[in-house]
XYZ file of C-alpha atoms in Angstrom:
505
model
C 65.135 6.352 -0.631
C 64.158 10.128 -1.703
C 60.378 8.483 -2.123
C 60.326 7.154 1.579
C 62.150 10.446 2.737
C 59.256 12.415 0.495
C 56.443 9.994 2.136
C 57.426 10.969 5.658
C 57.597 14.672 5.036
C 54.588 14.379 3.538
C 52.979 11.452 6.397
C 52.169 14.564 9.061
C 50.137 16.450 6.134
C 48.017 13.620 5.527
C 47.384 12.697 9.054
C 45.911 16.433 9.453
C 43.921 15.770 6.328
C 42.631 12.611 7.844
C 42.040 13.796 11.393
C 40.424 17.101 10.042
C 37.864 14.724 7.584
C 37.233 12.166 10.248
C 36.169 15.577 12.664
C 34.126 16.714 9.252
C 31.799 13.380 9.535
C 31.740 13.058 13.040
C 29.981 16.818 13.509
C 27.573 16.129 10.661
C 26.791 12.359 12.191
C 26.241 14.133 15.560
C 24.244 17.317 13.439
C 21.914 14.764 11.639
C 21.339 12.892 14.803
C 20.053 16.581 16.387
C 18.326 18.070 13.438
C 14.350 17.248 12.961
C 12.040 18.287 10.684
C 10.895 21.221 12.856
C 14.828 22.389 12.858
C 14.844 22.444 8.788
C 12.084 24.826 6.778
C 10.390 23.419 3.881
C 12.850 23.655 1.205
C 15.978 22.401 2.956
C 13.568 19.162 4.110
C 12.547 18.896 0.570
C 15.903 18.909 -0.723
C 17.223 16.189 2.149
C 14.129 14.314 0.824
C 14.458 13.984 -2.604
C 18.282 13.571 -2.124
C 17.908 10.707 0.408
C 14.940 9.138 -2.189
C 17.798 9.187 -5.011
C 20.659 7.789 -2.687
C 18.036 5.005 -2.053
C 17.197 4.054 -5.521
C 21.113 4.164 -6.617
C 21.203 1.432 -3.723
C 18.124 -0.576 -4.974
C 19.701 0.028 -8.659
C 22.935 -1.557 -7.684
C 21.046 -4.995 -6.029
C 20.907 -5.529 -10.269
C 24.965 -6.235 -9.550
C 24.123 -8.348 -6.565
C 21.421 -10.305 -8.705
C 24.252 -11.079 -11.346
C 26.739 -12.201 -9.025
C 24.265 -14.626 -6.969
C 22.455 -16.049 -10.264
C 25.811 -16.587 -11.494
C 27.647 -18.188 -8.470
C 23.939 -20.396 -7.602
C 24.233 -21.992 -11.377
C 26.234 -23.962 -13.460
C 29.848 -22.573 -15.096
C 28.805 -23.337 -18.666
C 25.857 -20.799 -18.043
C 27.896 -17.708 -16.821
C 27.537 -15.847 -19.851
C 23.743 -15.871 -20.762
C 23.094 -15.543 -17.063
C 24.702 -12.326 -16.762
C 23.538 -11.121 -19.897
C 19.682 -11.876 -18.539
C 20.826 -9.886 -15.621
C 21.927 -7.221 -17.435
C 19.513 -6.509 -20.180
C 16.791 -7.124 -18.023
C 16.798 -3.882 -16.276
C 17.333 -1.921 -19.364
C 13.551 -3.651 -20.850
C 12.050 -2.991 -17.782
C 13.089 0.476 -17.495
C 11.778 1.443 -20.902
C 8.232 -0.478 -20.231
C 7.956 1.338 -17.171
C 8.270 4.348 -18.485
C 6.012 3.682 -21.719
C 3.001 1.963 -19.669
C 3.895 1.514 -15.972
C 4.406 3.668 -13.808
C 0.661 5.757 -15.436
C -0.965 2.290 -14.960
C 0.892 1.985 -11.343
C 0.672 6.119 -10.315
C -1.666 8.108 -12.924
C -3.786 10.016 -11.321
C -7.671 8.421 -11.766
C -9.847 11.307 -12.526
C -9.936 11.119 -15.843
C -9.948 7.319 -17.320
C -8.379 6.174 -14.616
C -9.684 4.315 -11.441
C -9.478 1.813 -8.282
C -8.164 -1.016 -10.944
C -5.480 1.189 -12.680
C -4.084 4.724 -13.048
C -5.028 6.582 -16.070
C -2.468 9.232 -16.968
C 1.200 9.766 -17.183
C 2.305 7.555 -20.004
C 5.599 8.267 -22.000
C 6.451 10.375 -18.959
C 7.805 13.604 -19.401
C 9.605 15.312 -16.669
C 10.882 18.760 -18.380
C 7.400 20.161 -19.172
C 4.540 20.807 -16.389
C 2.139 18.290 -15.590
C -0.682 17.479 -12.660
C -0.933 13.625 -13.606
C 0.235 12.256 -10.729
C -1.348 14.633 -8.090
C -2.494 11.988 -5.885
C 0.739 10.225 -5.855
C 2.762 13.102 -5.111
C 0.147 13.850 -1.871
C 1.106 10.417 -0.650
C 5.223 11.947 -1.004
C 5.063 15.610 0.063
C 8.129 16.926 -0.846
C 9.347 14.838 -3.839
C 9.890 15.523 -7.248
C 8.492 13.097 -10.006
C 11.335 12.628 -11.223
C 12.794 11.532 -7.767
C 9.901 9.234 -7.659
C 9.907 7.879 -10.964
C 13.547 6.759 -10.887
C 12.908 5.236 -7.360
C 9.522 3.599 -8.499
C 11.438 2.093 -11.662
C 14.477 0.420 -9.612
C 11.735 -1.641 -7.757
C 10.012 -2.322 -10.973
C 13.250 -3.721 -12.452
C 13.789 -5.747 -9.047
C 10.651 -7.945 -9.906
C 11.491 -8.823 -13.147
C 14.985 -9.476 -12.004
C 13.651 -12.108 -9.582
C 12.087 -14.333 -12.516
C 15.346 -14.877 -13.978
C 16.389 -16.967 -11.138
C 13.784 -19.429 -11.585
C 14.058 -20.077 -15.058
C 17.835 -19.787 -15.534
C 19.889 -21.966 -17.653
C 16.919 -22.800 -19.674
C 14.630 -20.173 -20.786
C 15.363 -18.709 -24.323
C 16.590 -14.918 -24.267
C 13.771 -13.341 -26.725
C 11.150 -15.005 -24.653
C 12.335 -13.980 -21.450
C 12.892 -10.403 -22.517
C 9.721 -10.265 -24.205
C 7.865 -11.827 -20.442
C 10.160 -9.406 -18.380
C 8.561 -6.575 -20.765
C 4.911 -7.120 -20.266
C 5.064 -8.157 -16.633
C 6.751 -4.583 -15.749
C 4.565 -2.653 -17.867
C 0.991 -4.377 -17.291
C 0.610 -7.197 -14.422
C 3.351 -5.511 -11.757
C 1.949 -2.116 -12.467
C -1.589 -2.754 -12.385
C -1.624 -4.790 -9.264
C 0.848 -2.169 -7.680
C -1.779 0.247 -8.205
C -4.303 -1.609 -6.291
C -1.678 -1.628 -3.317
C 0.449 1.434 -3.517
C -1.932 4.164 -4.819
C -4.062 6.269 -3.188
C -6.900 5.287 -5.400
C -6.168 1.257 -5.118
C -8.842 -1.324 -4.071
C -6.767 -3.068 -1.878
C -5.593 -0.151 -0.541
C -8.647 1.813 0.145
C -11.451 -1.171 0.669
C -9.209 -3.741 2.653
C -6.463 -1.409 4.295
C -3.726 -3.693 2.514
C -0.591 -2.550 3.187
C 3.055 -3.653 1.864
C 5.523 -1.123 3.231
C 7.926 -1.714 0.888
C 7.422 -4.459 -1.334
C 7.053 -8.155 -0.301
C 3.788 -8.458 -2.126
C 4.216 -5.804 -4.805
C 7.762 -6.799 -5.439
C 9.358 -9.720 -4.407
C 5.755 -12.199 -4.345
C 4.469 -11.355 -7.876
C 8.355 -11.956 -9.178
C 8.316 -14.766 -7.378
C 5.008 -15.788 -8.571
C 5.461 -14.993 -12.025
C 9.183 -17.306 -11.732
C 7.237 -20.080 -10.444
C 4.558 -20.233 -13.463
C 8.115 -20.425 -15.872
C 9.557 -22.781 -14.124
C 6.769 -24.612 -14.026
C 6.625 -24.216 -17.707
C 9.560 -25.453 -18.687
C 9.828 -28.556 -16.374
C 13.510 -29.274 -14.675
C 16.839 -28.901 -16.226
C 17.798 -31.981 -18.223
C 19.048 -34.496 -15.720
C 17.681 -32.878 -12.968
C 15.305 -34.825 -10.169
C 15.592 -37.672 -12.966
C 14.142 -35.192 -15.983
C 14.710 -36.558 -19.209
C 14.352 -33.482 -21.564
C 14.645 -35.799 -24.918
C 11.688 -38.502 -23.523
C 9.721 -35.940 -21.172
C 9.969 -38.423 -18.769
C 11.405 -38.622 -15.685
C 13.884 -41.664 -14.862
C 14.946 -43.004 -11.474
C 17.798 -41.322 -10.407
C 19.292 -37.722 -10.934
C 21.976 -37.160 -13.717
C 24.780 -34.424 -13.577
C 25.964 -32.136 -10.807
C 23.620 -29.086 -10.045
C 25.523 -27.572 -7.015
C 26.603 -24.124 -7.076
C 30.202 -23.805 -8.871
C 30.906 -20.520 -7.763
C 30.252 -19.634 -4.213
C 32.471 -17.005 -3.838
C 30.086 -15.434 -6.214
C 27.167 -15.898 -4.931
C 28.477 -14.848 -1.411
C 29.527 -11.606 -2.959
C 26.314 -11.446 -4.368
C 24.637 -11.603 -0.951
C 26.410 -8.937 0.587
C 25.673 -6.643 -2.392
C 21.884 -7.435 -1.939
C 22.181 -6.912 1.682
C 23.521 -3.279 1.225
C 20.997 -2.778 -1.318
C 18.367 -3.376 0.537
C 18.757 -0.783 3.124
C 17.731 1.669 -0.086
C 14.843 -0.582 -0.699
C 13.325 -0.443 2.751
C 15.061 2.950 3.917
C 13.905 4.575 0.817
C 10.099 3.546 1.332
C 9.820 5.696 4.530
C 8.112 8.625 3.675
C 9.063 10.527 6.855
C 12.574 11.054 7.052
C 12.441 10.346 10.990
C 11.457 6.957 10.336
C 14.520 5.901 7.639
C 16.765 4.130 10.430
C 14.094 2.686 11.889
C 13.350 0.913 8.516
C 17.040 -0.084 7.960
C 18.052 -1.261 11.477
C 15.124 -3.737 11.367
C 16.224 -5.148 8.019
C 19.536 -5.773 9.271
C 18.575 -7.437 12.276
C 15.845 -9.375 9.739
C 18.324 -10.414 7.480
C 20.829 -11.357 10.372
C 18.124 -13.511 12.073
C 17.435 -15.231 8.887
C 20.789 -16.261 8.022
C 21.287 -17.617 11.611
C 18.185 -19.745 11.946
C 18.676 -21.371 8.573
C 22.409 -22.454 9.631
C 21.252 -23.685 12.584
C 18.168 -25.947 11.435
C 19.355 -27.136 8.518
C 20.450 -30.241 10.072
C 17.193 -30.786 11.731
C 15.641 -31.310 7.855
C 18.587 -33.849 7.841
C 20.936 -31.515 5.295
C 24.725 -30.509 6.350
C 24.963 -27.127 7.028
C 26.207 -24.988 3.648
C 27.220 -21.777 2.492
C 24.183 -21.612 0.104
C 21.342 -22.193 3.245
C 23.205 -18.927 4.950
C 22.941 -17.207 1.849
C 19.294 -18.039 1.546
C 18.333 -17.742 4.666
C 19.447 -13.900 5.051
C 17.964 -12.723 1.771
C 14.313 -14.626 3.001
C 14.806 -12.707 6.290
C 14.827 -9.309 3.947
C 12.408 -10.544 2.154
C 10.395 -11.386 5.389
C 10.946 -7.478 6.996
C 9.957 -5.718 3.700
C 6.340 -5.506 4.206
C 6.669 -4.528 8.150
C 10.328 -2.631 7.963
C 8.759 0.687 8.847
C 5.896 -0.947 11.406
C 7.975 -2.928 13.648
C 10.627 -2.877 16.221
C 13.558 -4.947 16.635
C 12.208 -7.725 18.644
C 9.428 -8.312 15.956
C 12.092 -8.034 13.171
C 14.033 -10.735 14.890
C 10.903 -12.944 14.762
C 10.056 -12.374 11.046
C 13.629 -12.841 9.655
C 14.200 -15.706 12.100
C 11.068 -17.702 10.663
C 11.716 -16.836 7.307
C 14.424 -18.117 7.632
C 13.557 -21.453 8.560
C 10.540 -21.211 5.780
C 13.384 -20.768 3.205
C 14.839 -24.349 4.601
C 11.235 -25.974 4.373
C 10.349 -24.520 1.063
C 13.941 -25.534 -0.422
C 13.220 -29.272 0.825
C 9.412 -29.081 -0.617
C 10.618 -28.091 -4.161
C 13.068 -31.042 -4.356
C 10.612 -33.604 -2.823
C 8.035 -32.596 -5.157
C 10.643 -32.948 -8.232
C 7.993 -30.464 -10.113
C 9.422 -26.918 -9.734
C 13.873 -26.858 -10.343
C 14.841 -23.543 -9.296
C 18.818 -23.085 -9.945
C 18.827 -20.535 -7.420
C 16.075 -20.655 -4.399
C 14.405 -17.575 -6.040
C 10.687 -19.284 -5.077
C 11.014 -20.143 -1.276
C 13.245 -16.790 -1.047
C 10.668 -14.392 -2.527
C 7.538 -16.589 -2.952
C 7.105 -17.990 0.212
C 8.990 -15.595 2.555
C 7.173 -12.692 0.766
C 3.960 -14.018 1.765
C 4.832 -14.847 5.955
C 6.500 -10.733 5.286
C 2.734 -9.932 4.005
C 0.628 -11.801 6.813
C 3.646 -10.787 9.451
C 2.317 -7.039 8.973
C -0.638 -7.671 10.867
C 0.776 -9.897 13.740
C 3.881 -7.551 14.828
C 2.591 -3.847 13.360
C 3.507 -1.459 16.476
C 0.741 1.425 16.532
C 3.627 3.785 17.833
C 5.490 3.621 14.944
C 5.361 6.541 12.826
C 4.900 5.129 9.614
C 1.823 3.751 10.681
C 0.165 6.609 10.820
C 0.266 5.915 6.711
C -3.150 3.845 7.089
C -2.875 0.528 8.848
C -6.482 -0.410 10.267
C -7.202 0.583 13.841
C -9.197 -2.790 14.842
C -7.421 -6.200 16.010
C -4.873 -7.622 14.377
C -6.914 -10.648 13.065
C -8.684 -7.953 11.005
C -5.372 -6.710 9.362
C -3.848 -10.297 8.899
C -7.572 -11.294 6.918
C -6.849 -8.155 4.945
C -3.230 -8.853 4.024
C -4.228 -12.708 3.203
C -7.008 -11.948 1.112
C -5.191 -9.020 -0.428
C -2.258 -11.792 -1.476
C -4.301 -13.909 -2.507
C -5.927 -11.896 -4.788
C -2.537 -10.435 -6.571
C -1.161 -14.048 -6.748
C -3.753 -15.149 -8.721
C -4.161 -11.955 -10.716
C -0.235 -12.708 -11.268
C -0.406 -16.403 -11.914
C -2.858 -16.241 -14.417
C -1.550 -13.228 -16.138
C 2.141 -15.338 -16.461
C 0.578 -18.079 -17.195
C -1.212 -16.867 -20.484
C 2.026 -14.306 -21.280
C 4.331 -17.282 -21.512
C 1.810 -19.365 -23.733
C 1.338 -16.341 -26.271
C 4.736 -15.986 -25.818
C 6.091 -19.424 -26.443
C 3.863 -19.845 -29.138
C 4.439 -16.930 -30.744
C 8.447 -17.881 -30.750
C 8.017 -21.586 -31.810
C 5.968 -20.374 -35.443
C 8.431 -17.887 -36.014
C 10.973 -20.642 -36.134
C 8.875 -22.987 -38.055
C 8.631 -20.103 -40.947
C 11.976 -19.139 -40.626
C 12.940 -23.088 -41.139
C 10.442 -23.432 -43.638
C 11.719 -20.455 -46.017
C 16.080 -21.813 -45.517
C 14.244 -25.347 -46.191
C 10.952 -25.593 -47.931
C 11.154 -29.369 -48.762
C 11.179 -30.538 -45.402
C 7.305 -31.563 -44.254
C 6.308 -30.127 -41.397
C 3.017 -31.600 -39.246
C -0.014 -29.562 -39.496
C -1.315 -27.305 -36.823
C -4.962 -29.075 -36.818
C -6.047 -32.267 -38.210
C -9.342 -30.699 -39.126
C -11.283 -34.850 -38.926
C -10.255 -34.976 -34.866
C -10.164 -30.990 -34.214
C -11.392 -29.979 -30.635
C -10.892 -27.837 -28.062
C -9.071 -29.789 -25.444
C -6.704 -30.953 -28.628
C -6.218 -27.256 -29.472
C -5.168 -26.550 -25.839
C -3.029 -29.457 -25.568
C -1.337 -28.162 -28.444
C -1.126 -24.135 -27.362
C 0.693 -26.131 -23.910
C 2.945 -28.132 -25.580
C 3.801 -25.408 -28.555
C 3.987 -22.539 -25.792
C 6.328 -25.019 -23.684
C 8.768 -25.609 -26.901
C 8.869 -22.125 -27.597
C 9.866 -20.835 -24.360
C 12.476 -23.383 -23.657
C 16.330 -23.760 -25.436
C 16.954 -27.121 -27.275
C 19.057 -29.724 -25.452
C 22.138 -29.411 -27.266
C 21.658 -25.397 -26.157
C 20.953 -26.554 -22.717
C 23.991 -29.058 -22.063
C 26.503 -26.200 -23.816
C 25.246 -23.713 -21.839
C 23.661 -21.763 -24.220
C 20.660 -20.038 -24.278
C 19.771 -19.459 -28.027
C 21.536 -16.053 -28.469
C 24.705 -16.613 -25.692
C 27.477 -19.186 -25.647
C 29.883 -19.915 -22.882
């Protein structure tokens, strides 16, 4: 009774402390809304700059959370362990080969040894002592610190190796998908990201290529690079008929492969969702143009997750929690290249028909019983992140501000050739790269074991490399495949436990 007694003496306190903070945000809401750049001088707009910059990448950091949660919910129970360890590792490697190689490949200034194919300068970055190595990048920011844009640069960087785990989970061994996520942050993203988001870039320069924020640079060579593993290492046991003992595929499908934790992955979603508004927001470089860049990736996202509940039956599938999902992280996906270019009515548009390309993409990858992907990462950030590239030149508005940032003044059949060819060209720069990383990779794994096997064992005979009477080259390739394959991919009794070599349930 004296508590309750206590609480109302106290109830007309907190009220006034309520009212007086809910007046607090509503005059700086309404102050914001008024003040412009011309009302601020340089150093205040600096400050609201770099601050805003950092607010974004804490949001983009905190999509890792989002990753876990939908990875997790998308695969099987037995898996929840090594999945979330993927997804929380990953960002650490990533972060550390960013800073070692990336961002100077990605952002280094070119004068030096640098040049239209990569940056030169700025490795091991250093932020407490002076440096001009990233004087063209900084032009491109006015106002932002290196350090702001090196922390904001390495959240995206972490994003696109975060995608690849989707594709591959519940099968891909730990060391080699560390090892993959390592190289393709510090070499293939960075490299190709230079061609598209420096100054100096090819793509940038030559072709006018532009990605706003990322469904090329980002979420299309992750996707890419996901693709190549999955490829790889062939469909889970079971799965589309895969026999992982015979290599064979058998007439009907063994096991259950729906999601097993929904509520998960729905959480998941949401946490992406939020994220995102960092990722796009944070890409504006004129503070003017940051809600512009988040409203249309809400309405995006919206749009997506609507058309893919309603067409779903039209593909002949009952409508599900997962297609929703789906469908509103391809319609971010979609808006990422064009967030800062378009209006509303074109965002509707792009998230709407990524949307329904998330659907058709989904239904492709289980017709073709090639590619399993646990979690949709492919037609999510594959496919939707090329329609976001191509969209760029169909719906960019010339009165938006952030086109001033170099979009080509001719038709836009001229900027949708650019963007195609400009895809193209990083897909394939990315497919190949993957391609031979998990080989060296794989292989590189599967002799360690044989030596390590050989020295707890040396009486058991293993088969030699090359039989020297039928050695040639297609036999030596056939064996890098099928080596690089075996290395790269957990034994069965690993897979069925849920293991993936380091990890148990």
């Amino acid at each position: 009774m004296n508590r309750l007694l206590s609480f109302l003496e106290y109830r007309p306190r907190l009220r006034n402390i309520l009212s007086f903070c809910f007046s607090l945000i509503v005059m700086l809401l309404i102050g914001v809304g008024k003040v412009t750049a011309q009302d601020l001088n340089s150093s205040t707009l600096d400050l609201v700059a770099n601050l805003w910059m950092l607010i974004a990448g804490s949001l983009v950091f905190f999509m890792n959370a989002g990753f876990a949660m939908l990875e997790t919910g998308f695969c099987r129970t037995n898996n929840a362990t090594n999945v979330l360890a993927k997804n929380l590792i990953v960002f650490c490697v990533s972060a550390l080969a960013y800073w070692m190689f990336g961002f100077g490949l990605m952002f280094g200034d070119t004068s030096e040894v640098g040049n239209s194919f990569s940056g030169g300068t700025g490795f091991f970055l250093e932020i407490l002592t002076p440096n001009n190595q990233y004087i063209q990048f900084q032009k491109l920011w006015p106002g932002r610190s290196i350090a702001t844009l090196f922390f904001f640069q390495l959240t995206f960087a972490g994003t696109a190796a975060t995608i690849v785990s989707g594709a591959v989970a519940e099968r891909v061994k730990f060391w080699a998908f560390l090892l993959f996520s390592f190289f393709l942050v510090a070499f293939s993203y960075s490299l190709t990201g230079h061609w598209i988001w420096s100054s100096e870039g090819w793509l940038y320069n030559l072709f006018k290529f532009r990605d706003f924020a990322g469904s090329t640079v980002v979420h299309s060579v992750g996707g890419m690079a996901g693709l190549v593993g999955a490829w790889l290492l062939k469909p889970r046991d079971g799965r589309f008929g895969y026999n992982c003992k015979t290599d064979c595929y058998e007439e009907k499908e063994r096991g259950n492969f729906a999601p097993h934790q929904l509520g998960f992955a729905t959480l998941g979603c949401l946490i992406i969702w939020l994220g995102w508004f960092g990722f796009n927001g944070g890409s504006a470089v004129n503070l003017d143009d940051v809600p512009m860049a988040i409203t249309t990736t809400m309405i995006a996202a919206a749009a997506g997750g609507v058309l893919a509940l309603i067409l779903n039956p039209l593909i002949g599938r009952k409508a599900s929690l997962s297609t929703i999902i789906n469908g509103i992280l391809g319609g971010l996906v979609g808006i990422t290249a064009s967030s800062g270019y378009v209006n509303i009515r074109s965002a509707i548009i792009i998230g709407g028909i990524s949307g329904i390309i998330v659907l058709l993409g989904e239904e492709f990858l289980i017709k073709t019983k090639v590619i399993d992907d646990p979690v949709g990462a492919i037609p999510v950030h594959l496919f939707c992140g090329f329609w976001g590239t191509i969209a760029v030149g169909f719906f960019s508005n010339k009165d938006a501000g952030e086109f001033a940032n170099g979009l080509t003044q001719d038709s836009p059949i001229s900027q949708v050739a650019f963007q195609f060819f400009g895809w193209i060209v990083v897909m394939a720069f990315t497919f190949i790269f993957s391609l031979i990383l998990w080989l060296i990779i794989g292989n590189l794994l599967y002799y360690t074991q044989v030596i390590v096997l050989r020295q707890k064992n040396p009486q058991v005979n293993f088969s030699p490399v090359i039989r020297s009477q039928s050695f040639n080259v297609s036999d030596l390739f056939s064996l890098v495949w099928s080596r690089g394959r075996e290395g790269i991919r957990v034994s069965l009794s690993e897979e069925l436990t849920g293991s993936d070599g380091v990890f148990s349930d």
